[in-house]
Short mmCIF file of C-alpha atoms in Angstrom, two decimals:
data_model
loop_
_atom_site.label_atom_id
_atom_site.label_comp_id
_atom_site.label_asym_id
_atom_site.label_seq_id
_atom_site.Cartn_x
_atom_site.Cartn_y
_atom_site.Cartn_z
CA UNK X 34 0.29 91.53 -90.20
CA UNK X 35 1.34 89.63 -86.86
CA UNK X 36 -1.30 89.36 -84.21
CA UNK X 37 -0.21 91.19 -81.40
CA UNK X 38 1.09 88.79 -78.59
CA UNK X 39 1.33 90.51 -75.91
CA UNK X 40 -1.82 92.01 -75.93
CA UNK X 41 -3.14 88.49 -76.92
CA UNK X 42 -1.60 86.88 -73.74
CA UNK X 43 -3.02 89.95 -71.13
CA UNK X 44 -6.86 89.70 -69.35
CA UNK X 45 -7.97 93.31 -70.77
CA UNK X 46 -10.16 93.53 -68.13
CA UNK X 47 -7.24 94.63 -65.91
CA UNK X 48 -7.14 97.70 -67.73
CA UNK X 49 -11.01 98.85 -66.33
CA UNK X 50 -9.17 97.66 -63.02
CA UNK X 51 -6.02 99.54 -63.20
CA UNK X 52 -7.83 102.83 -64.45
CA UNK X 53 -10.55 102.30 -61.43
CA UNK X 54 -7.39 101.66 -58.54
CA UNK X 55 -5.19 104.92 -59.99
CA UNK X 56 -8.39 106.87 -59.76
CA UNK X 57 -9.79 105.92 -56.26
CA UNK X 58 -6.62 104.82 -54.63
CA UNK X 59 -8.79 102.31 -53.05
CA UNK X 60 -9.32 98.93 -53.16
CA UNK X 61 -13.16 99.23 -51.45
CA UNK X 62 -14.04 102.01 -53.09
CA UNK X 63 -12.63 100.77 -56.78
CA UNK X 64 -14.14 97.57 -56.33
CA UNK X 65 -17.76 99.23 -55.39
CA UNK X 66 -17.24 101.86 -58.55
CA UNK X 67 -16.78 98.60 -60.82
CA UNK X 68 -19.46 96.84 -59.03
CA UNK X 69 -17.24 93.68 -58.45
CA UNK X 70 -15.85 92.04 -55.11
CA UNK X 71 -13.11 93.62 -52.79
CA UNK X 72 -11.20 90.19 -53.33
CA UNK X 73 -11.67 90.30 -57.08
CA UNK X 74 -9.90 93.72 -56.87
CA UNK X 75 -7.55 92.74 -54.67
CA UNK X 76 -6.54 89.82 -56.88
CA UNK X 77 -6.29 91.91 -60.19
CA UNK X 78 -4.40 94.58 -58.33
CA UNK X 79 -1.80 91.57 -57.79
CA UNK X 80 -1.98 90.54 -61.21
CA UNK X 81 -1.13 94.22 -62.55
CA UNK X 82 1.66 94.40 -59.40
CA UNK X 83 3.40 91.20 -61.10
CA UNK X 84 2.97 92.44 -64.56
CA UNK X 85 4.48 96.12 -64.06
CA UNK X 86 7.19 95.10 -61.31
CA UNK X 87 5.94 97.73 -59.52
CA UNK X 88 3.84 98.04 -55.91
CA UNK X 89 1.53 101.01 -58.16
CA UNK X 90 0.04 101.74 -54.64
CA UNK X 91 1.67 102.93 -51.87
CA UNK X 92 0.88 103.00 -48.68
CA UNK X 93 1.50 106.62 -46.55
CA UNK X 94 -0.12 106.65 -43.26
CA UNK X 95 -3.83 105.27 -43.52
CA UNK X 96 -3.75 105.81 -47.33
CA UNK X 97 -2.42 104.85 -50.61
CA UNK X 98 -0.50 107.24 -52.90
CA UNK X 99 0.50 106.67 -56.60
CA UNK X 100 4.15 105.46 -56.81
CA UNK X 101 5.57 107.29 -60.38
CA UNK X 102 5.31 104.67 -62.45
CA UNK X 103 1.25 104.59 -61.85
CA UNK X 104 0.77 108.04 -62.10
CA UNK X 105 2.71 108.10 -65.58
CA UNK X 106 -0.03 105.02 -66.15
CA UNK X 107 -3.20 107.37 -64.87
CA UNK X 108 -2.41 109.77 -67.72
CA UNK X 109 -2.78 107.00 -70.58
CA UNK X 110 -5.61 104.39 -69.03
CA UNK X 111 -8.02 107.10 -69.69
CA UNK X 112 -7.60 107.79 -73.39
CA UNK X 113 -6.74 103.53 -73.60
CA UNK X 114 -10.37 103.01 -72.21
CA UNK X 115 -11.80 105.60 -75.10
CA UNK X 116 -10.11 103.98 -77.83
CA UNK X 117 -10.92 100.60 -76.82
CA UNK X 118 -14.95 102.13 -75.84
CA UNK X 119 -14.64 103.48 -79.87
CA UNK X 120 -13.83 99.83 -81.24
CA UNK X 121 -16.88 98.37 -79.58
CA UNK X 122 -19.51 101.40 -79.96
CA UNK X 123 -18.75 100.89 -83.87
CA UNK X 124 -21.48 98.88 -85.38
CA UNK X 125 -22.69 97.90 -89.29
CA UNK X 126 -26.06 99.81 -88.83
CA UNK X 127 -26.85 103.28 -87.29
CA UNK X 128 -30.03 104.16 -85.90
CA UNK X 129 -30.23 107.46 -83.19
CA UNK X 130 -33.24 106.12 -81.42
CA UNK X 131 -32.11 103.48 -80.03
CA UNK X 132 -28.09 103.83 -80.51
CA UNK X 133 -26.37 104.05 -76.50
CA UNK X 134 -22.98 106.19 -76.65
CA UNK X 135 -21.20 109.18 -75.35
CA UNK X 136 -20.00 111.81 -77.86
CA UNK X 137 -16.55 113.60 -76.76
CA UNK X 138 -16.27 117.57 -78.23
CA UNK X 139 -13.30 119.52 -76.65
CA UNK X 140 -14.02 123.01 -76.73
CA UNK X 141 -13.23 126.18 -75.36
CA UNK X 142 -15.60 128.00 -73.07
CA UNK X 143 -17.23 130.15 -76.14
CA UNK X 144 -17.55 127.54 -78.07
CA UNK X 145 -19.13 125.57 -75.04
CA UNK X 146 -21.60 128.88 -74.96
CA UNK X 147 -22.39 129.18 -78.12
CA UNK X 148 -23.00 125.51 -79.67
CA UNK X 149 -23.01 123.66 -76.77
CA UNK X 150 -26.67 124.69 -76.01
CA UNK X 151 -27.95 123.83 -79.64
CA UNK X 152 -26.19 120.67 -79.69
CA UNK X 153 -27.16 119.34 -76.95
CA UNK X 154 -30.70 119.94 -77.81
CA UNK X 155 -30.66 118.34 -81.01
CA UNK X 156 -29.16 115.32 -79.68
CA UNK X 157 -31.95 114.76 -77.00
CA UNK X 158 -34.27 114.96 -79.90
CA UNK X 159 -33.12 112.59 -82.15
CA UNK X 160 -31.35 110.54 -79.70
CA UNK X 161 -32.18 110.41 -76.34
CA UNK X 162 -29.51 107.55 -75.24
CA UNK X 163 -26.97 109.58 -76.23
CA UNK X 164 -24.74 111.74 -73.88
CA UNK X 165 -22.49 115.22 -74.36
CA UNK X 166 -19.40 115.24 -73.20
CA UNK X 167 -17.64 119.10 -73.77
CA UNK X 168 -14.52 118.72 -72.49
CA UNK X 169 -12.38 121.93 -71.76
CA UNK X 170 -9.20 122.31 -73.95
CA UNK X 171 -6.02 123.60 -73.32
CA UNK X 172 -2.92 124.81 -75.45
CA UNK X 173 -1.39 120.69 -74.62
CA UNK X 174 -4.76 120.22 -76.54
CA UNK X 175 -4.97 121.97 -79.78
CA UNK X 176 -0.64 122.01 -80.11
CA UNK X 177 -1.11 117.99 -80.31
CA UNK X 178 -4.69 117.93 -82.23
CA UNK X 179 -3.70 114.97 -84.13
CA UNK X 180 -2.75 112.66 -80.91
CA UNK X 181 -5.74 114.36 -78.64
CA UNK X 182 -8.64 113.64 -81.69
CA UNK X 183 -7.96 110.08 -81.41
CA UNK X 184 -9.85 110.01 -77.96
CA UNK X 185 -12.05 112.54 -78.42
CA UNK X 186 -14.89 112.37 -81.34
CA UNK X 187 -13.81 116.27 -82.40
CA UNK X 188 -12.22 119.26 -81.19
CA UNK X 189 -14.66 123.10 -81.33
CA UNK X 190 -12.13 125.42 -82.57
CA UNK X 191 -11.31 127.96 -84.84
CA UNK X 192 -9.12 128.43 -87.90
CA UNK X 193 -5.76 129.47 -87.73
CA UNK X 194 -4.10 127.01 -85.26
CA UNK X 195 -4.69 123.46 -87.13
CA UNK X 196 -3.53 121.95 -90.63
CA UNK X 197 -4.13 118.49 -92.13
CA UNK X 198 -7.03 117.57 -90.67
CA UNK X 199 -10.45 117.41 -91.41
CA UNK X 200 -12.64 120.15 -90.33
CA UNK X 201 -16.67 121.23 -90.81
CA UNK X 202 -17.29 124.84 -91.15
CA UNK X 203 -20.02 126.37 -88.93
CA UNK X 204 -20.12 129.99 -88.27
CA UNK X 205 -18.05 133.12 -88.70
CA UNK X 206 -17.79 135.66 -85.62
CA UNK X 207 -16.30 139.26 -84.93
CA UNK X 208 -13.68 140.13 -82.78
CA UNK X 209 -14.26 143.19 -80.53
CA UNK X 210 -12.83 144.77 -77.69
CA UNK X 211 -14.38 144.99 -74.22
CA UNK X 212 -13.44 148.01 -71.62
CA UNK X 213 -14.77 149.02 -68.83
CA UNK X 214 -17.63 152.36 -68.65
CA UNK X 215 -15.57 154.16 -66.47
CA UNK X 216 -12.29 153.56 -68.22
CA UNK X 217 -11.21 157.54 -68.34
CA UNK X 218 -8.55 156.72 -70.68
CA UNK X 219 -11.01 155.86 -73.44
CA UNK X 220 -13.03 158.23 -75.23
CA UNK X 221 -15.79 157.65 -78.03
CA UNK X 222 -13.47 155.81 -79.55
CA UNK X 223 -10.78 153.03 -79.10
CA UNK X 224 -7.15 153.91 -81.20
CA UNK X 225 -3.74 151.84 -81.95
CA UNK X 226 -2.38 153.73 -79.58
CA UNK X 227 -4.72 152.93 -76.72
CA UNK X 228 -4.14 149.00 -77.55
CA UNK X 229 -0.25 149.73 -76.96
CA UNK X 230 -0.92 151.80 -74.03
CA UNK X 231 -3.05 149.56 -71.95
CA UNK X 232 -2.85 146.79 -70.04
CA UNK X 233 -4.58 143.62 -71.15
CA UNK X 234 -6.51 140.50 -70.33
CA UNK X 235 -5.06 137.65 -72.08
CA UNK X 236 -6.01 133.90 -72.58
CA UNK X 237 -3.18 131.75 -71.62
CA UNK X 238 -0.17 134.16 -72.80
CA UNK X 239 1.49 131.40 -74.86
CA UNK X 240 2.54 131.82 -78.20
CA UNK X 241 0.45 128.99 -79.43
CA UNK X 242 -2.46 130.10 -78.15
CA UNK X 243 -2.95 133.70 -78.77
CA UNK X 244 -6.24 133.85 -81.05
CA UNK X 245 -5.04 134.49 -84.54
CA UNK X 246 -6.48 138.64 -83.90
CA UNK X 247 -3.98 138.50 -81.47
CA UNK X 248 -1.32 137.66 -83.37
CA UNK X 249 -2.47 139.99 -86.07
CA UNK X 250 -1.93 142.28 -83.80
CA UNK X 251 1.58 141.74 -83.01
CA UNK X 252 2.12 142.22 -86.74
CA UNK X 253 0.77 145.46 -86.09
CA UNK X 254 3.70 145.87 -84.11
CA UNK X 255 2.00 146.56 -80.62
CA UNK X 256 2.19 143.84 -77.90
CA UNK X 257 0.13 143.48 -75.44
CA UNK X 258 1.21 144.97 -72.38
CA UNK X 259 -0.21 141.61 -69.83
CA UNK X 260 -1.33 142.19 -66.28
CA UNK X 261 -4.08 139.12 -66.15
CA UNK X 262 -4.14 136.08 -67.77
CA UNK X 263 -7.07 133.89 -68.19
CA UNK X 264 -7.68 130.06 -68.81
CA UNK X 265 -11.51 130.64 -70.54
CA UNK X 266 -13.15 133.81 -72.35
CA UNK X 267 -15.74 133.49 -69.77
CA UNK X 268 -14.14 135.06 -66.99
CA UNK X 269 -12.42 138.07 -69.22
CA UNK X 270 -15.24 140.49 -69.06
CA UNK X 271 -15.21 140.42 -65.27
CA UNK X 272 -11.61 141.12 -65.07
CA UNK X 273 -12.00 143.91 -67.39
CA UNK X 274 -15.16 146.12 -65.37
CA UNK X 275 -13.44 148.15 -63.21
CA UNK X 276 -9.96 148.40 -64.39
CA UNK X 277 -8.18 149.72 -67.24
CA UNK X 278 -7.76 146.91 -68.34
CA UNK X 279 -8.60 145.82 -72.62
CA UNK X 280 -9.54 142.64 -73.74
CA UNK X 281 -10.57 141.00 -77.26
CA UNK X 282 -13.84 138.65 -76.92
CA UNK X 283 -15.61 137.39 -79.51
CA UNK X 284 -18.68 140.11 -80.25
CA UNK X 285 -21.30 136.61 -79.37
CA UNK X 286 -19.47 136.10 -76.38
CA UNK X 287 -19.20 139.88 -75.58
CA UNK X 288 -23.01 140.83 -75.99
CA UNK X 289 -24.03 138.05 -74.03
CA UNK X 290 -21.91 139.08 -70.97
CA UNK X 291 -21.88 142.66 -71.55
CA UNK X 292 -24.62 143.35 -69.16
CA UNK X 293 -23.78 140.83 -66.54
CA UNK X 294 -19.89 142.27 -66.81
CA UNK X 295 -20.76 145.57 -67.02
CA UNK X 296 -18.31 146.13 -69.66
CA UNK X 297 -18.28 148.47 -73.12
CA UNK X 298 -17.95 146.71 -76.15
CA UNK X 299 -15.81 148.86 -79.10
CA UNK X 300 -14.72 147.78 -82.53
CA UNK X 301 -11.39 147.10 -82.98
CA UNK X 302 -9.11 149.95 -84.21
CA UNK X 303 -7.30 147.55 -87.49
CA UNK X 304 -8.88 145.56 -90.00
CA UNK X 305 -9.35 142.02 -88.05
CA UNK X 306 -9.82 138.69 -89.24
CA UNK X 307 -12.99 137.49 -88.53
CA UNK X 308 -13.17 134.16 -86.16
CA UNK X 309 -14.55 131.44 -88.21
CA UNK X 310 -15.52 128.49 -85.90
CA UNK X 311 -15.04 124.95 -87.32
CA UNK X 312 -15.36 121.17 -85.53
CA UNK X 313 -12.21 119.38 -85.98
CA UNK X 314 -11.95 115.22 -86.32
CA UNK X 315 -9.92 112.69 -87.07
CA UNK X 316 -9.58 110.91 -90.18
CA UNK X 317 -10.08 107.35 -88.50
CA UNK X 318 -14.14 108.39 -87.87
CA UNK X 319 -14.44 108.98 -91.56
CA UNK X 320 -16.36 105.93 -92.29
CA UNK X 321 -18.15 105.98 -88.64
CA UNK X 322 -21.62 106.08 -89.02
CA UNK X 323 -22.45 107.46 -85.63
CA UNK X 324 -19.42 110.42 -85.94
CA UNK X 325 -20.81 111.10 -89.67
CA UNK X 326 -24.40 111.16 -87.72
CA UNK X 327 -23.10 113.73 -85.41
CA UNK X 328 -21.28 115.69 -87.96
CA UNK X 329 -24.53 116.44 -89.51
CA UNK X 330 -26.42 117.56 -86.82
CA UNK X 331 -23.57 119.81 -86.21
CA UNK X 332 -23.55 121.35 -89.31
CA UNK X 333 -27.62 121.68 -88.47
CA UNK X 334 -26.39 123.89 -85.72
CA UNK X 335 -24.21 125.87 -87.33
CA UNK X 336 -26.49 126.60 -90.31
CA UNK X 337 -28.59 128.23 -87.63
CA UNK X 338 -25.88 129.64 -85.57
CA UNK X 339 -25.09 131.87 -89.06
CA UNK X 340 -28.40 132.30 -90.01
CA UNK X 341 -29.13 135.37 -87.57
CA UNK X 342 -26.84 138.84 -88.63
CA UNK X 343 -25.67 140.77 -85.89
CA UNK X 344 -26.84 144.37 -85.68
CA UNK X 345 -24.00 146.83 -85.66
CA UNK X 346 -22.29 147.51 -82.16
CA UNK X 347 -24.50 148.99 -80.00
CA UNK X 348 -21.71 150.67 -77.25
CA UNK X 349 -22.50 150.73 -73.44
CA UNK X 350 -23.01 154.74 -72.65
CA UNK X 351 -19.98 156.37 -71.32
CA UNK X 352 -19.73 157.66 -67.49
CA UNK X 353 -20.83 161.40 -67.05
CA UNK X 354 -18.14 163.58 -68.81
CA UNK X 355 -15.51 161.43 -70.10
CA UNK X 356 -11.86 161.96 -70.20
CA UNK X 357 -9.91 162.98 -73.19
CA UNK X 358 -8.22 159.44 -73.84
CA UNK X 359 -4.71 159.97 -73.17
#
């Protein structure tokens, strides 16, 4: 295999550079966030200008904007830095005392909740130079896994959405649905027919993204009539308490909040799949020591996370003399 000669003929150092200028817009303030000279910054900011054929900075007023080739380049000197970070961080012995590095986990707000906490215990434990990065994902996220794991040391996510990649099991968890107390059209119990009835708190409303009890629903043949949609589970009980609004949370999620919320939790009225929760990663860390480290101290935390059985539902008490649900 050819070296690489381009690569081989650029200063890589301009890449720190470039990524510090599209962020700050600034030559002062990029050159005191790299801890370099203005000139210095002014110099490689020339260097990159040449290189691109392109001024990258604009100047509108008393500031500088990003012309559209740089912010095109803002999107991609991020992940760049990360794999280039990766290469370096790799090393022939692994030892969590004393190793310096910052693991990546996208995750959705639940999963942020639920293993977030436990994870980042466990890593100040054992290793106290290490840092937790949860980063929040979105449907671009999971819909192109295999691009977005090559940046990010795993993604916190259930089954159902990926294929062909490698995964660690860690807990199962029941879907439920959440209603308000004074929701009059709801009675001791929660039907088909109120689901279809309804309207509903959704997260994201793409196709992609519905969780997979979601989509068995639509099997069902009911779809969700949507009035709110959501970017997180965290907000969702809060949108619900009130209203007559329905939403399905994940029972963890939903006891935790139920109080706060004020909300009812109900089973669901079909036979659901249960949610099981899994940490996604990309082949290329097989062999890492520190991501096969990491993998094991999350499969610590979900050996605990599924040690404790949840009690059956316990239902928040209905307002004074319900309705008939109708």
């Amino acid at each position: 295999m050819t070296a690489d000669r381009v690569l081989a003929n650029l200063d890589l150092n301009l890449l720190v550079t470039l990524d510090a200028l599209l962020r700050e817009r600034n030559v002062t303030r990029s050159a005191e966030a790299l801890g370099v000279s203005q000139p210095a910054v002014s110099a490689a900011l020339a260097r990159l200008r040449r290189h691109f054929g392109d001024p990258l900075l604009a100047r509108t007023g008393n500031r500088y904007e990003l012309t559209p080739l740089a912010a095109q380049l803002l999107a991609l000197t991020g992940p760049a830095l990360a794999g280039v970070r990766r290469v370096f961080d790799v090393t022939p012995d692994f030892d969590p005392t004393t190793i310096e590095r910052e693991f990546t986990v996208i995750t959705s707000d639940y999963a942020a909740t639920e293993v977030g906490p436990l994870l980042a215990r466990r890593l100040g434990e054992l290793a106290p130079g290490v840092r937790l990065r949860l980063q929040q994902t979105t449907p671009y996220t999971v819909d192109h896994a295999a691009d977005t794991l090559r940046t990010a040391d795993g993604l916190l996510l259930p089954h159902g959405f990926l294929t062909d990649i490698p995964y660690l099991d860690l807990y199962e968890d029941r879907w439920v649905c959440i209603v308000s107390p004074d929701n009059d059209a709801v009675g001791d119990t929660l039907t088909l027919e109120h689901l279809a009835m309804l309207p509903w708190v959704v997260l994201y409303n793409l196709r992609t993204a519905f969780a997979p009890a979601t989509q068995q629903l639509r099997l069902l043949g009911i779809e969700p009539r949507v009035e709110v949609v959501a970017d997180g589970f965290l907000p969702m009980p809060f949108l619900v308490t009130g209203t007559r609004r329905v939403a399905l949370l994940q029972e963890r999620l939903a006891r935790r909040l139920a109080g706060p919320a004020g909300v009812r939790i109900m089973p669901c009225p079909f036979d659901v799949v249960p949610l099981a929760e899994a940490f996604w990663w990309h082949p290329i860390y097989r062999n890492d020591p520190a991501h096969a480290w990491l993998r094991g101290v999350l499969d610590s935390v979900g050996r605990e996370l599924s040690a404790p059985v949840m009690a059956p539902i316990a239902e928040f008490p209905l307002p004074d003399g319900p309705a008939t649900p109708r």
